[in-house]
C-alpha positions as a Python dict, from the first residue, in 0.01 Angstrom:
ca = {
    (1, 'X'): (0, 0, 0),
    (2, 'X'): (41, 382, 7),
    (3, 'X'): (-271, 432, -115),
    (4, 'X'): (-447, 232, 163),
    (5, 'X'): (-257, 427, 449),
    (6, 'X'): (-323, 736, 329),
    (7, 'X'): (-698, 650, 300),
    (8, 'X'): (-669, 480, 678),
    (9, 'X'): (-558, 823, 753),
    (10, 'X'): (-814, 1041, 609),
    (11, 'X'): (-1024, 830, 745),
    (12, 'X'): (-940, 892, 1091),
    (13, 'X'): (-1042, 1261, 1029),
    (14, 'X'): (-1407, 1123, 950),
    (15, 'X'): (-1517, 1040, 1284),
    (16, 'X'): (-1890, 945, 1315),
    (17, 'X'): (-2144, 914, 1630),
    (18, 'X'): (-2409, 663, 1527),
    (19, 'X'): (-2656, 570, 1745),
    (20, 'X'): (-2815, 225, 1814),
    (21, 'X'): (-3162, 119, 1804),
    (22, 'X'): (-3095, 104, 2191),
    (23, 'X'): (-3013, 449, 2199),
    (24, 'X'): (-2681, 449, 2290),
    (25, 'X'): (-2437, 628, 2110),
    (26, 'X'): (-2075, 512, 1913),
    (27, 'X'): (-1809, 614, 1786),
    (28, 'X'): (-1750, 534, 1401),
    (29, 'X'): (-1344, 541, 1489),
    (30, 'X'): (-1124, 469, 1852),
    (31, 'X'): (-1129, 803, 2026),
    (32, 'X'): (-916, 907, 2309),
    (33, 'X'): (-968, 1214, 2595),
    (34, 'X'): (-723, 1520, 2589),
    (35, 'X'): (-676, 1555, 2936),
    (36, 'X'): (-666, 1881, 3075),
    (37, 'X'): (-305, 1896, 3253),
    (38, 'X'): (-272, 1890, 3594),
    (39, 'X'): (46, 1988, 3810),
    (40, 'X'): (289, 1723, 3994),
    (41, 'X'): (229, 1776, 4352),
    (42, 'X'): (541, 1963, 4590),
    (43, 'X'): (660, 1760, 4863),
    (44, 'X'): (779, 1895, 5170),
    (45, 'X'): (881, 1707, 5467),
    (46, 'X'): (704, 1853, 5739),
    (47, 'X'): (386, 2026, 5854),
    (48, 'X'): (552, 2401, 5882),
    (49, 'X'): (614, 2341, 5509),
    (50, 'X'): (287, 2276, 5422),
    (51, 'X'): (127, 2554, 5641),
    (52, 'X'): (390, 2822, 5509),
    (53, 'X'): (297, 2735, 5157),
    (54, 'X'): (-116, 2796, 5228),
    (55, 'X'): (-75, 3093, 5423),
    (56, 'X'): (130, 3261, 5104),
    (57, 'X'): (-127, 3104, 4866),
    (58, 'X'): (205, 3119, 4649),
    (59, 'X'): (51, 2941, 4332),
    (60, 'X'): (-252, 3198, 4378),
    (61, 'X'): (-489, 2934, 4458),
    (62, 'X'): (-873, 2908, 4471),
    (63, 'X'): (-1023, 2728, 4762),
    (64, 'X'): (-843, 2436, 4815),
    (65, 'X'): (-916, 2111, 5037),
    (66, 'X'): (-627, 1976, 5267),
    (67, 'X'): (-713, 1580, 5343),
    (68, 'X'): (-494, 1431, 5615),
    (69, 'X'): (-468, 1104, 5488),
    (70, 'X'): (-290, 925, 5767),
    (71, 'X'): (-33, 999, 6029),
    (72, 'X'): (262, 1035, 5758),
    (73, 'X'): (87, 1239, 5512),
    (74, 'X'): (-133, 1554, 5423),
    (75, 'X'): (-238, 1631, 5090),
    (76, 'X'): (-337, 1996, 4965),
    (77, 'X'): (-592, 1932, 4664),
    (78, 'X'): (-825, 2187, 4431),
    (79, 'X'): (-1154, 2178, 4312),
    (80, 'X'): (-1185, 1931, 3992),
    (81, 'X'): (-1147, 2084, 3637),
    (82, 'X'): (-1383, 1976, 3372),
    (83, 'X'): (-1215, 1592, 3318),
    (84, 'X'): (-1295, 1599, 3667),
    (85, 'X'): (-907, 1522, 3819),
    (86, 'X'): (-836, 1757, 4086),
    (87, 'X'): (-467, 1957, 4127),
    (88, 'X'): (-277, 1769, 4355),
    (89, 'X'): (-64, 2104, 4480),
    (90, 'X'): (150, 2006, 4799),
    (91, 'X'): (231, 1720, 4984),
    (92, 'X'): (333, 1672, 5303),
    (93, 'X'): (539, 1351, 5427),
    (94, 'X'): (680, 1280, 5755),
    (95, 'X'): (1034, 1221, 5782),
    (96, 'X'): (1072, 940, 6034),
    (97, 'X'): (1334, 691, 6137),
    (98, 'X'): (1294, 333, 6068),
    (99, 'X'): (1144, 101, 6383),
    (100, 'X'): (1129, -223, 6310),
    (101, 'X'): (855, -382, 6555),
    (102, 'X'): (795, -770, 6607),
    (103, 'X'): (1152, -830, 6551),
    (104, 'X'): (1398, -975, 6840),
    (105, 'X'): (1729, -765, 6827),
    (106, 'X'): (2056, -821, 7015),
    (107, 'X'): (2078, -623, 7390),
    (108, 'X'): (2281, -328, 7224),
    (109, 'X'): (2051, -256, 6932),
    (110, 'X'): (1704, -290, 7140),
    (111, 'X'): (1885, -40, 7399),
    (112, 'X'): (2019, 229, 7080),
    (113, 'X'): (1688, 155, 6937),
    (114, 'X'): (1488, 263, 7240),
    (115, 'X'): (1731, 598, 7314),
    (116, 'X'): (1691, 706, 6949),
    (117, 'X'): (1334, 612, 6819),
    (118, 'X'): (1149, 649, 7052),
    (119, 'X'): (1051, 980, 7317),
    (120, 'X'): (1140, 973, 7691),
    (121, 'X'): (870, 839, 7977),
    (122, 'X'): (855, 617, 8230),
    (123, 'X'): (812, 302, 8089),
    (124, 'X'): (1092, 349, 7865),
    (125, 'X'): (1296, 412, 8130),
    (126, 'X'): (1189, 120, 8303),
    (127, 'X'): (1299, -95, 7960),
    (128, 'X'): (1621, 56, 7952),
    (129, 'X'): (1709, -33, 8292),
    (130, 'X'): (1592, -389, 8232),
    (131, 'X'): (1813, -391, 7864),
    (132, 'X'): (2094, -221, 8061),
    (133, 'X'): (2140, -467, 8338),
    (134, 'X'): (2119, -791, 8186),
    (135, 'X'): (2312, -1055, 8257),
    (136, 'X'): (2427, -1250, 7913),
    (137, 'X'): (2267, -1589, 8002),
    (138, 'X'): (1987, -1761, 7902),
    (139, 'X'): (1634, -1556, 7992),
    (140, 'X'): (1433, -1742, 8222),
    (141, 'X'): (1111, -1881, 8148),
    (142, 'X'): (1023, -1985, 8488),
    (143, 'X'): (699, -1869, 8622),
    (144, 'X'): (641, -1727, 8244),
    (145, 'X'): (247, -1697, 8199),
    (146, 'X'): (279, -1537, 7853),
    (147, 'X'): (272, -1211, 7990),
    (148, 'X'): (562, -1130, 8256),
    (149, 'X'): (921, -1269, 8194),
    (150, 'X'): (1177, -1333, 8409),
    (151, 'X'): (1569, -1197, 8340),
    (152, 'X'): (1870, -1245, 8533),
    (153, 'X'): (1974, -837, 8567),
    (154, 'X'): (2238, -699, 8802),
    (155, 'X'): (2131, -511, 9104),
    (156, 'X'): (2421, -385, 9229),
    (157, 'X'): (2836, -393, 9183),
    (158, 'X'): (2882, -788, 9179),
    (159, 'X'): (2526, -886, 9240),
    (160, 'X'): (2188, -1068, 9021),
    (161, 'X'): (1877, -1158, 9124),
    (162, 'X'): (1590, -1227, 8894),
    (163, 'X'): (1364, -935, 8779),
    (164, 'X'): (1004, -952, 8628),
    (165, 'X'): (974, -758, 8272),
    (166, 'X'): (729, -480, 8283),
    (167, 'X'): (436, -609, 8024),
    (168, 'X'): (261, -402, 7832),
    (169, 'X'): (477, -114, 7793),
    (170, 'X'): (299, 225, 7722),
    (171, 'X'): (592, 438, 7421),
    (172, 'X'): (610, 685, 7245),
    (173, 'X'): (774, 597, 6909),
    (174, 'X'): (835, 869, 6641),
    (175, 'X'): (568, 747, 6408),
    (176, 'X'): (410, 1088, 6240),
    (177, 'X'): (548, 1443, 6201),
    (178, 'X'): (731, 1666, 6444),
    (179, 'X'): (527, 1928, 6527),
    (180, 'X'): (270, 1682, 6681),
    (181, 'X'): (280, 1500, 6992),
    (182, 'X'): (383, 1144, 6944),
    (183, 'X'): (117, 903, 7063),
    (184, 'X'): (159, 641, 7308),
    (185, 'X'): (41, 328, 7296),
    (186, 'X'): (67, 5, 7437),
    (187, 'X'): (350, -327, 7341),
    (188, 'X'): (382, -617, 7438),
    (189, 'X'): (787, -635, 7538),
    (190, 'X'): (956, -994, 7526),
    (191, 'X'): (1298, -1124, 7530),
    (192, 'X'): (1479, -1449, 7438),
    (193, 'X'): (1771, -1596, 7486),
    (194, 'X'): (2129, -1435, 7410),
    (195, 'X'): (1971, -1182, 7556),
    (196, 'X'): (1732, -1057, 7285),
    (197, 'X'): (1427, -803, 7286),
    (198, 'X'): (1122, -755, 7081),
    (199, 'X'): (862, -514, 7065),
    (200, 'X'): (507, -643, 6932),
    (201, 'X'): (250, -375, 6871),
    (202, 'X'): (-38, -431, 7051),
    (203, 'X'): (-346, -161, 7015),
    (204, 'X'): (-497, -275, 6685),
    (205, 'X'): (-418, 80, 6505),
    (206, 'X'): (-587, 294, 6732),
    (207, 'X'): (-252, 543, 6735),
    (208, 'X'): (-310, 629, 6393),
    (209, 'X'): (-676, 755, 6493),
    (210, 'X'): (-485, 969, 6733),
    (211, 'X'): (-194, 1098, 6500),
    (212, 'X'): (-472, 1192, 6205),
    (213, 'X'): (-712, 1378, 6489),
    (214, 'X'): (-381, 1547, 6649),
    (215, 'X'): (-233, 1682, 6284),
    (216, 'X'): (-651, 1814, 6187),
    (217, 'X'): (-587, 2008, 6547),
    (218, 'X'): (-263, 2136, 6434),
    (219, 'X'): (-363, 2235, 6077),
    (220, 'X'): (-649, 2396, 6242),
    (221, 'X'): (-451, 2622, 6500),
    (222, 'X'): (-223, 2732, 6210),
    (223, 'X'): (-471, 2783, 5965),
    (224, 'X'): (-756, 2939, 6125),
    (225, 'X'): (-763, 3255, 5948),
    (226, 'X'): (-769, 3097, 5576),
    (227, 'X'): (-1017, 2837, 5767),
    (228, 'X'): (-1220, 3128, 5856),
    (229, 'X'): (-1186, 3326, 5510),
    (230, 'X'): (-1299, 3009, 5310),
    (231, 'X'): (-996, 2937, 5128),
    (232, 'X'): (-902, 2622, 5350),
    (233, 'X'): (-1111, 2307, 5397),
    (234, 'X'): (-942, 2098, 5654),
    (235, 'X'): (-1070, 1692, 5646),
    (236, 'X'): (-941, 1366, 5820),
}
């Protein structure tokens, strides 16, 4: 039993390449690539990170290509070495609060979720006033042609009349990095009984076209002299 393992092992040294009548070539034994290493990527949370860390070249970096790959992420990648794997050298992920869309929420949380998530225009102000005011009763449905609702609100010290709910809504929520400005686009706003509010995403995606073309503008501003020099390829 020795005897065979010890010839199983000198034979593993004794690698062949024999080649078929079809031409195509085999290995006598299982062989396996020795990858060249490659580095784990740094993550940073934020665009400034990112740029800092290409303007110092601090790894002493060739050329390198920066791919934004969608509104939450940038990646900083070099050429390919001979296994043809590239470096993966930075990473940049947004930090972002969780919105949860499509959800109905109680009066309270729809009105913290609004103040804290999302950036300040009109028609958030316009929602607020509406979550604000309610009156807890049942939302009326009256007159509801599956886009404008009717809520019982109060309009004054002891006073309620019934108020239409703005539909769609055009916000801003934090959805990609900082240093960018936020996209708006448009929801469709609902509520339910209890009172309860919902927002339901409604431009198929087309903010994240935005976010990706607004972070290339950014990267470009900031990194127009490595742009310039070649060391920086910028694609989205």
């Amino acid at each position: 039993m020795i005897k065979e393992a010890l010839q199983y092992l000198i034979g593993l040294g004794n690698t062949e390449i024999l080649t078929a009548a079809t031409g195509q070539e085999y290995a006598s034994q299982p062989v396996h690539l020795i990858k060249q290493p490659t580095p784990e990527a740094l993550v940073v949370r934020n665009l400034s990170g990112l740029v800092d860390y290409l303007i110092n070249n601090f790894d002493d970096q060739p050329p390198v290509l920066v791919h934004v790959a969608s509104p939450t992420r940038v990646d900083v990648f070099s050429s390919y070495n001979q296994d043809f794997n590239r470096n993966h050298l930075i990473q940049a992920k947004a930090l972002l609060p969780r919105i949860t869309f499509g959800q109905f929420m109680d009066a309270e949380s729809f009105n913290i979720l609004l103040q804290s998530c999302f950036v300040p225009n009109d028609a958030r102000a316009i929602v607020l006033k509406v979550i604000g005011n309610l009156k807890e009763e049942t939302v009326s449905n009256i007159g509801d042609d599956g886009v404008s609702q009717q809520v019982t609100a109060k309009t004054g010290v002891a006073t309620v009349e019934n108020i239409i709910v703005p539909n769609p809504v055009a916000l801003k929520p934090f959805r990609t990095f900082v240093e960018i400005e936020q996209p708006e686009s448009e929801f469709v706003f609902r509520m339910k009984s209890g009172p309860t509010a919902a927002l339901f995403e409604a431009d198929g995606g087309a903010w994240e076209l935005t976010a990706i073309a607004r972070i290339s503008e950014y990267l470009q501003g900031a990194l127009e002299d490595e742009i310039k020099s070649g060391k920086v390829t910028i694609i989205a």
